Coordinates of C-alpha atoms in Angstrom, one line a residue:
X630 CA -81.0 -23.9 7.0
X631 CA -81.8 -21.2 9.6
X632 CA -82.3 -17.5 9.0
X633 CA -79.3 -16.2 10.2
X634 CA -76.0 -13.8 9.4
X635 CA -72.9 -15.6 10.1
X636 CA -69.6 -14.3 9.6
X637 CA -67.3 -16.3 7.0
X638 CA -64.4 -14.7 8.7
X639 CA -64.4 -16.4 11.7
X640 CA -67.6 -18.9 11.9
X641 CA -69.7 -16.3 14.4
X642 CA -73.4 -16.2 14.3
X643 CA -74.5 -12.5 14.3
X644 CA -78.1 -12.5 14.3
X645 CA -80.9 -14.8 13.7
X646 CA -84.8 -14.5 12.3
X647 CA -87.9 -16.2 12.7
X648 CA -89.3 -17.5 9.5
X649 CA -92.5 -15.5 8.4
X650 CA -95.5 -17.7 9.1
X651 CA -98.8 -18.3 6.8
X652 CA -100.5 -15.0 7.7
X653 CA -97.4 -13.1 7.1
X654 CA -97.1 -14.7 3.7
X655 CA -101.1 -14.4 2.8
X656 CA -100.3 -10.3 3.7
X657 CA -97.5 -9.7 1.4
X658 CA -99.3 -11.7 -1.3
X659 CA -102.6 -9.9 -0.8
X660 CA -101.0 -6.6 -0.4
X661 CA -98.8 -7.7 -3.8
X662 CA -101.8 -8.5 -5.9
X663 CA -103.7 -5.2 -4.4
X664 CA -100.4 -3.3 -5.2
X665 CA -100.0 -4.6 -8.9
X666 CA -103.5 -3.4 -10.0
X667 CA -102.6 0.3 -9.7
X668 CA -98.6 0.5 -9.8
X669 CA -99.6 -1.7 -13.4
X670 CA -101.5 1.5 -14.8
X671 CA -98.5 4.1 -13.4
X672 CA -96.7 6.1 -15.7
X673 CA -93.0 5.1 -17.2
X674 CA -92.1 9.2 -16.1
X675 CA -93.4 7.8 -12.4
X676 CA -91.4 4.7 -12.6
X677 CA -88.3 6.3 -13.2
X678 CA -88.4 9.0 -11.0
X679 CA -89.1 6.0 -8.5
X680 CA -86.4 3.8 -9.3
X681 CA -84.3 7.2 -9.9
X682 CA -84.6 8.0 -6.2
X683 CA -83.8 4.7 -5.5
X684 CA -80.5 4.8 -6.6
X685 CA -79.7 7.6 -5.0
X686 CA -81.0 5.9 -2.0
X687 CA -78.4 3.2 -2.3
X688 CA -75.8 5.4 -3.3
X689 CA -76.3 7.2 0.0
X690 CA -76.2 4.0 2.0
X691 CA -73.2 2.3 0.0
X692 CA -70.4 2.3 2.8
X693 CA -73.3 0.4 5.2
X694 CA -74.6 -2.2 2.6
X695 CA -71.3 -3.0 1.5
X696 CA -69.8 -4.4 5.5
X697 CA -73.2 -6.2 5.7
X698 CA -72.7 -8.2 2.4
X699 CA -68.9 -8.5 3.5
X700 CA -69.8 -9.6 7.1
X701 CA -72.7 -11.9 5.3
X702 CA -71.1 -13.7 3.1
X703 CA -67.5 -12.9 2.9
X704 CA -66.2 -10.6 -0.4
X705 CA -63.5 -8.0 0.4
X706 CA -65.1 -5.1 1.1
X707 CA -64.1 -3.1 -1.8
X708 CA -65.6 -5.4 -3.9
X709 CA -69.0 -4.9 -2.0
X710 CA -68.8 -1.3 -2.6
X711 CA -68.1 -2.0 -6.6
X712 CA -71.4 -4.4 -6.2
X713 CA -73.3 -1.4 -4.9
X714 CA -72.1 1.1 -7.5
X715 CA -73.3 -1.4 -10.0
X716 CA -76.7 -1.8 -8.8
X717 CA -77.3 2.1 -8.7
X718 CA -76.0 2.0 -12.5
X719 CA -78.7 -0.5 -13.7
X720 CA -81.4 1.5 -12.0
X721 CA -80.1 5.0 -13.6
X722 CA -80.1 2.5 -17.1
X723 CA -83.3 1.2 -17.0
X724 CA -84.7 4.2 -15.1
X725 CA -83.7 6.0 -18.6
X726 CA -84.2 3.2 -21.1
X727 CA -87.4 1.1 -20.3
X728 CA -90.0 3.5 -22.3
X729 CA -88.2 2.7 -25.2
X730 CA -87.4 -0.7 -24.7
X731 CA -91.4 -1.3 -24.2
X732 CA -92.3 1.1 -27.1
X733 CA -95.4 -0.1 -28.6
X734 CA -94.3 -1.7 -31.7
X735 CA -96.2 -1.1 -35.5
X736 CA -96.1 -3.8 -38.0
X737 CA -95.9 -3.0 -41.8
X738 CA -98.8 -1.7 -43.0
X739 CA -98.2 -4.4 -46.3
X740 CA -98.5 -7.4 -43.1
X741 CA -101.2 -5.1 -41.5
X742 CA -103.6 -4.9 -44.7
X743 CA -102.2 -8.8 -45.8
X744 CA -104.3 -9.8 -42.6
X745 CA -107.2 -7.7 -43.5
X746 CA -107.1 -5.1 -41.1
X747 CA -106.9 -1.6 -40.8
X748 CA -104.2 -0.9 -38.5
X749 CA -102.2 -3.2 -35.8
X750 CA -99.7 -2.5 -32.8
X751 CA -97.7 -5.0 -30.3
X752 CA -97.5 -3.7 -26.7
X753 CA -95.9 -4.8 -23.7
X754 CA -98.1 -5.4 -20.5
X755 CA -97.0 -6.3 -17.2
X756 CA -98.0 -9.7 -15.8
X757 CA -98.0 -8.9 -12.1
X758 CA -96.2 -10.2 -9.0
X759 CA -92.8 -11.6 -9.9
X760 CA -91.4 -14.0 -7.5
X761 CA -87.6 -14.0 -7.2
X762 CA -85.5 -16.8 -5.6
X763 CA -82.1 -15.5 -4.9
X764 CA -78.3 -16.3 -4.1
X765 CA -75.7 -15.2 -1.7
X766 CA -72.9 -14.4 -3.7
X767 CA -74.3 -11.2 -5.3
X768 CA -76.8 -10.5 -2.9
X769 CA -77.4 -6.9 -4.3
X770 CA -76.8 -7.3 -7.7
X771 CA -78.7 -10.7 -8.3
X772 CA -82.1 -8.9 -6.8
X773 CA -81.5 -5.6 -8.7
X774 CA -80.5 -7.5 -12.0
X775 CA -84.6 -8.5 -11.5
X776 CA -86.0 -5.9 -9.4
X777 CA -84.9 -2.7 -11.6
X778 CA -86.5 -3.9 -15.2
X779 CA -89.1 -5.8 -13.8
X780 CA -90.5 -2.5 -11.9
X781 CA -90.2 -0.3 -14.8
X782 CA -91.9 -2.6 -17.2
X783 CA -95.1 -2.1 -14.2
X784 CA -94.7 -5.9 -12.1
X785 CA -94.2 -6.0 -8.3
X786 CA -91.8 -8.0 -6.3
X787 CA -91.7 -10.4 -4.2
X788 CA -88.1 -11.7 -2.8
X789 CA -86.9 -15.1 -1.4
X790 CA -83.0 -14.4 -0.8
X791 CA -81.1 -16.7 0.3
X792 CA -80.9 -17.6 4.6
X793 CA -77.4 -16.8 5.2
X794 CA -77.7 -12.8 3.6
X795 CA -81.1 -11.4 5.4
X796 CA -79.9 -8.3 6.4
X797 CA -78.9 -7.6 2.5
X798 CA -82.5 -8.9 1.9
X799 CA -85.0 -6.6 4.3
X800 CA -82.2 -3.5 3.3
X801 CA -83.3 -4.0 -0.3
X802 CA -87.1 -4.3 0.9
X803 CA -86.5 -0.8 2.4
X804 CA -84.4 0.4 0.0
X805 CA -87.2 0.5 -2.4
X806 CA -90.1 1.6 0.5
X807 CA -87.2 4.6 1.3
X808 CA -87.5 5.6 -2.6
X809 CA -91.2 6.1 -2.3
X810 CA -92.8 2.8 -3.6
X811 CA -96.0 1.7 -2.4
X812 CA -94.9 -0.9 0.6
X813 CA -96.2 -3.6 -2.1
X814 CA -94.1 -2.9 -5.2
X815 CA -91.2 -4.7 -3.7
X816 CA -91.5 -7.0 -0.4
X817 CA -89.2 -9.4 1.3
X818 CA -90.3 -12.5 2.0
X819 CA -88.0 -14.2 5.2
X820 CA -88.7 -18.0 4.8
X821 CA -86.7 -20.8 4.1
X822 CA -86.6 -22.8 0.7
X823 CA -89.7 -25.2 1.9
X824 CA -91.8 -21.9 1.5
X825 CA -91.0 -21.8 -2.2
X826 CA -93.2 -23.9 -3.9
X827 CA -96.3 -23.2 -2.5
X828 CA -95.5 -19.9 -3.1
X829 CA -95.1 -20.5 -6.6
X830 CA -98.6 -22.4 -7.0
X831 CA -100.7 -19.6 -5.0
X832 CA -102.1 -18.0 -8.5
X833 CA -101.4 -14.5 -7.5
X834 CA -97.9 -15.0 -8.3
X835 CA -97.3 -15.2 -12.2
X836 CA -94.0 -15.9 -12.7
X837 CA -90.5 -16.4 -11.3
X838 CA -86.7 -16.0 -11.8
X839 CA -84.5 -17.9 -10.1
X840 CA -80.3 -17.6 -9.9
X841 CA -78.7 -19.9 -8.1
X842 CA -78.2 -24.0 -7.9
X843 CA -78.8 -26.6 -10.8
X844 CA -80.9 -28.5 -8.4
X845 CA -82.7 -25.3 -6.8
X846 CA -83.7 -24.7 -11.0
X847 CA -84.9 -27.7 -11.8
X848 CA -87.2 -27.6 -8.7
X849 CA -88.7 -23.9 -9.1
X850 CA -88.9 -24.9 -12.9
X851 CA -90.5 -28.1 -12.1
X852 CA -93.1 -26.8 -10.1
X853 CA -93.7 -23.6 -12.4
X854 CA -93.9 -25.9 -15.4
X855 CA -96.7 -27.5 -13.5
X856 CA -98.6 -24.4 -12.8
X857 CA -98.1 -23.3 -16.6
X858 CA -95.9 -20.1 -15.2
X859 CA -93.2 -18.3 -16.8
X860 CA -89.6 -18.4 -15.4
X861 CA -86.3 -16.9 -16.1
X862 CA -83.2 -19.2 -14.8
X863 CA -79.8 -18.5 -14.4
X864 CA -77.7 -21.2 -12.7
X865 CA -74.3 -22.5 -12.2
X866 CA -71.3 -22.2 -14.6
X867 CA -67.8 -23.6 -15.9
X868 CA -66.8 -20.8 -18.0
X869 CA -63.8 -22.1 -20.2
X870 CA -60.8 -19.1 -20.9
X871 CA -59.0 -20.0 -23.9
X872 CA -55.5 -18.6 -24.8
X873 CA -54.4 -19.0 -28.3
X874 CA -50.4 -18.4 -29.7
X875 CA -51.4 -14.8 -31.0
X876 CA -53.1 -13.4 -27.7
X877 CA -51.1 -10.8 -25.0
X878 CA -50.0 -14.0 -22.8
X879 CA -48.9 -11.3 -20.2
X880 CA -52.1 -9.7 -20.0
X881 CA -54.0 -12.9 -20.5
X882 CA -52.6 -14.5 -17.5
X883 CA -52.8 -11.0 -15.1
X884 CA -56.7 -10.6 -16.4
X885 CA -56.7 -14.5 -15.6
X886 CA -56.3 -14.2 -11.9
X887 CA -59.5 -11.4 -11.4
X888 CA -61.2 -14.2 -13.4
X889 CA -60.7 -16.5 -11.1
X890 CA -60.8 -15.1 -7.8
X891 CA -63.0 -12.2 -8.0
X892 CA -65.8 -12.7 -5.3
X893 CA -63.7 -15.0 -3.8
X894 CA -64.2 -17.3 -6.6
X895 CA -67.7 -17.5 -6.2
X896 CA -69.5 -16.7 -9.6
X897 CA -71.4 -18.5 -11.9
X898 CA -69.8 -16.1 -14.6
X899 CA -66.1 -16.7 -13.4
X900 CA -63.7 -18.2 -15.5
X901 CA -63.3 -21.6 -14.5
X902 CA -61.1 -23.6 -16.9
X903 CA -57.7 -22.5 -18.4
X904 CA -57.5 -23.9 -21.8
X905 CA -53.8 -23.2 -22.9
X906 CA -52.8 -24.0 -26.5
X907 CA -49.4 -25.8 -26.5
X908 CA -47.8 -23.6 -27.9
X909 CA -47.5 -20.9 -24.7
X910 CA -48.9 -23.2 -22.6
X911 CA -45.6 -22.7 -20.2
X912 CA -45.6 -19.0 -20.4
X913 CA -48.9 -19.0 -19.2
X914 CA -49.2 -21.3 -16.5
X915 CA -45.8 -19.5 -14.9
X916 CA -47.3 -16.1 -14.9
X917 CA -51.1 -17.2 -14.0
X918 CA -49.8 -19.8 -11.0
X919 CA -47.4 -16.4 -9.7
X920 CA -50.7 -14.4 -9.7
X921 CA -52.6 -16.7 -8.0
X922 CA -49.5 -16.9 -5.3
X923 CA -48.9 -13.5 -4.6
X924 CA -52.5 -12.6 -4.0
X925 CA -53.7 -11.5 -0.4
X926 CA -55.9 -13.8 1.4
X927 CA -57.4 -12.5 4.6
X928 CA -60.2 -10.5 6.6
X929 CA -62.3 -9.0 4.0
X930 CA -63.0 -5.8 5.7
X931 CA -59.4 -4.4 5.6
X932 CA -58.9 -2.6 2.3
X933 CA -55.8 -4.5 0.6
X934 CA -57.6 -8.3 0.9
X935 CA -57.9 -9.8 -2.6
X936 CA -59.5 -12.9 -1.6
X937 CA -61.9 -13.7 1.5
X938 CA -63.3 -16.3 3.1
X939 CA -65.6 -18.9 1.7
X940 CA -69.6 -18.3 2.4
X941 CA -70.0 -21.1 4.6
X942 CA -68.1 -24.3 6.0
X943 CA -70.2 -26.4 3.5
X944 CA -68.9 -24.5 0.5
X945 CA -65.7 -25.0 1.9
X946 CA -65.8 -28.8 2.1
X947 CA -67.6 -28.9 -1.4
X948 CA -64.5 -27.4 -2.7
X949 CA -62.1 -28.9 -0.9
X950 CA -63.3 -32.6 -2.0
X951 CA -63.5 -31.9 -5.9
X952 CA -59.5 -30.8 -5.4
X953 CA -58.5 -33.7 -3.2
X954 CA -60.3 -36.2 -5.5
X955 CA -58.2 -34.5 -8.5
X956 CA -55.3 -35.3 -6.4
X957 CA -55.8 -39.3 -5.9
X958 CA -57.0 -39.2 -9.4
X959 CA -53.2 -38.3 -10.6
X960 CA -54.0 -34.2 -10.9
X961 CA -51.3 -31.5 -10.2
X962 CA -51.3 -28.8 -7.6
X963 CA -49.3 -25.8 -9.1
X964 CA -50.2 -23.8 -5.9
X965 CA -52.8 -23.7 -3.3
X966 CA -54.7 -27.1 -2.7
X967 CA -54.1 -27.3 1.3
X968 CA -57.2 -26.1 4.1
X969 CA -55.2 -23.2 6.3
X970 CA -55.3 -23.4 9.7
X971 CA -57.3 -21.2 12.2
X972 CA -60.7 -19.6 12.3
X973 CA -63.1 -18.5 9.2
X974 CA -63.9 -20.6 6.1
X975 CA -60.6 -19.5 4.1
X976 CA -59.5 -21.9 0.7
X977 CA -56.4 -20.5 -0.8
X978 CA -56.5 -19.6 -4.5
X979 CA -55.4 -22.9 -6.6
X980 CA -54.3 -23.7 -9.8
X981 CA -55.0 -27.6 -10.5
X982 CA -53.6 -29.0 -14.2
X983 CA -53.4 -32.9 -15.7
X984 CA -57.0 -32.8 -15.4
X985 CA -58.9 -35.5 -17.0
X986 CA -62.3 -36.1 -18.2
X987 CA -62.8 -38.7 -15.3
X988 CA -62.0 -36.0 -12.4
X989 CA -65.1 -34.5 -10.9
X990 CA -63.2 -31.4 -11.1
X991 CA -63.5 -31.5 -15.0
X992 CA -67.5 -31.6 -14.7
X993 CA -68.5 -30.5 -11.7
X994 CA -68.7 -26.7 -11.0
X995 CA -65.7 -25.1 -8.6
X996 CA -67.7 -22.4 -6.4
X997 CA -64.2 -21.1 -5.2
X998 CA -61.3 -19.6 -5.8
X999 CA -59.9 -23.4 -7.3
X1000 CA -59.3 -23.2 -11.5
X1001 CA -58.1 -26.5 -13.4
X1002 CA -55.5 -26.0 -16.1
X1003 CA -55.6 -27.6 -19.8
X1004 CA -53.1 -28.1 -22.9
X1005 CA -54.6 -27.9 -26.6
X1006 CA -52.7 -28.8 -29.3
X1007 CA -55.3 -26.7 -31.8
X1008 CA -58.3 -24.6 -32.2
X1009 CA -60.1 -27.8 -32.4
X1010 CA -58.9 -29.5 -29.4
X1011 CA -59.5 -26.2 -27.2
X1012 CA -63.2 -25.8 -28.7
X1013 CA -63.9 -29.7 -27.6
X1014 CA -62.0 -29.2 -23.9
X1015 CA -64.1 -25.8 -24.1
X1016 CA -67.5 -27.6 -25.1
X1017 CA -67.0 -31.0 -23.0
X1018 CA -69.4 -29.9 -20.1
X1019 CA -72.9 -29.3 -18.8
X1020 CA -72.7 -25.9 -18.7
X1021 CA -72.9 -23.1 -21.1
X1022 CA -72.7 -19.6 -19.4
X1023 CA -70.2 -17.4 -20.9
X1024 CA -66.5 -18.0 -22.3
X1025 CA -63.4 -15.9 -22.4
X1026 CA -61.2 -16.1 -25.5
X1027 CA -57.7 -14.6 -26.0
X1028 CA -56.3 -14.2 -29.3
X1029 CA -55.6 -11.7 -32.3
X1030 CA -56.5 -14.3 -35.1
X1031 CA -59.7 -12.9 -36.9
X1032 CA -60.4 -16.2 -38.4
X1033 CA -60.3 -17.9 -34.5
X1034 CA -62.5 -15.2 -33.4
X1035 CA -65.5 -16.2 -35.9
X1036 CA -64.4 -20.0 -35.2
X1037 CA -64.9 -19.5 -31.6
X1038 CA -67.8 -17.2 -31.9
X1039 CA -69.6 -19.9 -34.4
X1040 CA -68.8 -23.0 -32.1
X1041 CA -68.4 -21.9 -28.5
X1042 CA -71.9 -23.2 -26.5
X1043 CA -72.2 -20.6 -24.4
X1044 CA -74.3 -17.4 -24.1
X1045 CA -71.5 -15.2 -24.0
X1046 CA -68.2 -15.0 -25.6
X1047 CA -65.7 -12.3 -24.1
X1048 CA -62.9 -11.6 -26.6
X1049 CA -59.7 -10.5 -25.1
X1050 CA -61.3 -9.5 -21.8
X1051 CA -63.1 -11.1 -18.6
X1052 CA -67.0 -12.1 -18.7
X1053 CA -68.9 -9.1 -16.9
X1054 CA -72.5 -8.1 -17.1
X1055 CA -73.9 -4.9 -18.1
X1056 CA -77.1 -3.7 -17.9
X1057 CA -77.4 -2.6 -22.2
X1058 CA -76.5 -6.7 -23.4
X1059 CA -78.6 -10.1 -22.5
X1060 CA -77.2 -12.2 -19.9
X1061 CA -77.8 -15.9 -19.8
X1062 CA -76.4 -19.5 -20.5
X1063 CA -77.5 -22.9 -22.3
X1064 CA -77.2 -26.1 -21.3
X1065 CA -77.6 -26.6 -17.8
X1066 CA -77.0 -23.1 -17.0
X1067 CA -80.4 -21.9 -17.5
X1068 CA -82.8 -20.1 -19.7
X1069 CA -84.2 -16.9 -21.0
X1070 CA -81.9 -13.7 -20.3
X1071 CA -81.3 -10.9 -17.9
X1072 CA -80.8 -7.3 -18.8
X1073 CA -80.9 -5.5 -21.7
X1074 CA -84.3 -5.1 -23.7
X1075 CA -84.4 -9.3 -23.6
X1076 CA -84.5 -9.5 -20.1
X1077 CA -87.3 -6.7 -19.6
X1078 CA -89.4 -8.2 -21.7
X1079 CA -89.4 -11.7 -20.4
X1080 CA -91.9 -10.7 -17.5
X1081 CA -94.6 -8.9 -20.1
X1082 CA -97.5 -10.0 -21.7
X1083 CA -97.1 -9.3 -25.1
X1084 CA -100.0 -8.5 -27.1
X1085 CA -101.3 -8.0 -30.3
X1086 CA -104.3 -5.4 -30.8
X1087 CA -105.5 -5.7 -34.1
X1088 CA -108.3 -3.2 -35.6
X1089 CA -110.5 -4.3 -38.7
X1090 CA -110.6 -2.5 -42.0

């Protein structure tokens, strides 16, 4: 896949790059390794005041970043400004929270003297270069998700963002070099994919994170498992949203359509699968397929556009074959389901329902603004539609019942579970998934401390 910026809107190829070469690569690694022996040793009152500035830094330069991730990859502008506001958020949290969160920690004296010491402490060191292997469809937020606690805990970065986004990917190099980093804290690397894995093996890199495809995990993992390195994956998602009698239906089905279509329908984290209990499954489905209807579908860089283009032609096609093969498998289109004419990689937002467990719909991931629609007769039946799949992000339940709260809580195999509202991330709580969405979490204390070394120092009586 070349380097390259083209515009979902209307299929135009922007600009192109060259692929760094070896010696590129063997500087940023050397100057990453050189970098991490005295950034390691800085202060957490330095570290914020970097990653401080930085925000400011991006706050500054939010109307630009935001048209180049639109004209990247496609989500309505406004949207991309929301993405940038989020960013400078996490940095101002971990910027303020990290010292705490990496507090040396003091066992009981009663375990301390029970081991025959005198005293004991747990600290949290910093491992070194982090490499991270990064998607489109956030291309600010997925870097700074990493970037932001991984800095403050003392790493350095090293980024391999996706080919179609690379002027999101060298702003976020110089975003950081802007705040006042050393030029090796935080370095772009512009290669394609085949560069990955032997920049995963060089042994100056010590771990990775990766977000993006099921197979893109299992080959980072696969060669990070090999070189006995640490890594942090989050990957794709099926997010079931369950609506039980009790719940707002109105407000269930209007938060329903933002959980669809926001991004254009391209999140792991989206809500994916309806799961209507019988009971209002009508109600529902009228007011969630009228939302879907009446939303605006066009150029992403005028203000009032709800949903934009796909990020590339291939997406497009991905999408449109797991609809059309629900179709000759018996499915129903309750709106949307046809390619548009004209230029761009537009899909119209889709409600698909008489799914069945033979569709690839039912177990393959929609990346696009495409949900599938399902009756349960119980709690039981909407737990098993919600738990029949490979992945286990988050999960969205709507109800008032108490007793299907815990129930859900207790048996929905996900790593989130959003009651009454739509799955977001947040810098204070752990993001991840089980099952074949991954492993080990993001944000929060959790995901700061998955890239330290953490070590006991023990002193004898």
């Amino acid at each position: 896949m070349p380097i390259a910026t083209v515009n979902p809107a209307n299929g135009e190829t922007l600009k192109t790059y060259e692929a760094m070469g070896e010696e590129e690569i063997e500087r940023r690694l050397q100057l990453a390794e050189a970098t991490f022996r005295t950034y390691r040793t800085t202060s957490f009152e330095e570290r914020a005041r970097l990653l401080n500035r930085a925000a400011e830094v991006l706050d500054e330069a939010q109307q630009d970043i935001a048209r180049v991730m639109t004209t990247e990859m496609g989500k309505p502008v406004k949207q991309a400004r929301a993405e940038a506001a989020k960013c400078a958020k996490a940095m101002r949290w971990y910027a303020g929270h990290a010292e705490a969160l990496l507090a040396d920690e003091e066992p009981s004296q009663a375990d301390v003297e029970d081991s025959g010491g005198a005293r004991a402490r747990v600290l949290y060191r910093p491992l070194g270069p982090v490499l991270a292997v990064m998607p489109w469809n956030f291309p600010l937020w997925q870097v700074i998700r990493f970037a932001a606690p991984a800095l403050m805990a003392g790493n350095v970065g090293l980024l391999k963002h996706a080919s179609n986004v690379p002027q999101t990917a060298l702003f976020l190099e110089d975003l950081f070099h802007q705040a006042g980093y050393t030029q090796g804290c935080f370095q772009t690397l512009l290669v394609g994919s085949g560069a990955i894995d032997d920049i995963l093996r060089d042994e100056r890199v010590k771990a990775a994170t990766l977000t993006g495809s099921e197979p893109a995990g299992r080959a980072v993992a696969s060669t990070a498992g090999d070189m006995v390195k640490k890594t942090v994956l989050e990957l794709g998602g099926s997010d079931p949203y369950v609506v039980m009698p009790s719940a707002d239906i109105d407000r269930a089905a209007e938060v329903a359509v933002t959980a669809r279509v926001q991004n254009n329908g391209q999140s792991c984290i989206a809500a994916k699968r309806f799961i209507v209990h019988t009971d209002v499954y009508h109600r529902f489905a009228e007011r969630f397929v009228a939302g879907m209807k009446a939303l605006k579908v066009g150029d992403p860089l005028e203000e009032d556009t709800e949903v934009g283009p796909l990020s590339s032609e291939q997406g497009r096609n991905d999408l449109e074959e797991l609809v059309d093969d629900a179709k000759r498998s018996g499915a129903s289109v309750l709106c949307g389901g046809e390619r548009p004419d004209g230029p761009g990689w537009y899909y119209p937002p889709t409600v698909v329902a008489d799914v069945t467990r033979e569709m690839r719909i039912h177990r393959e991931e929609t990346f696009g603004p495409v949900a599938t629609l399902y009756r349960a007769a119980d709690l039981d039946e909407a737990v098993l539609i919600a738990n029949d799949s490979p992945f286990g992000l988050s999960s969205n339940v709507w109800t008032r019942d108490e007793a299907e709260i815990d129930r859900f809580v207790r048996d929905l195999e996900a790593g989130g579970v959003f009651v009454n509202g739509m799955t977001a991330s947040h810098p204070a709580f752990p993001f991840g998934g089980v099952k074949r969405s991954g492993y080990g979490r993001e944000l929060s204390g959790h995901g700061i401390r998955e890239f330290c070394n953490i070590t006991t120092v023990w002193h004898g009586a």
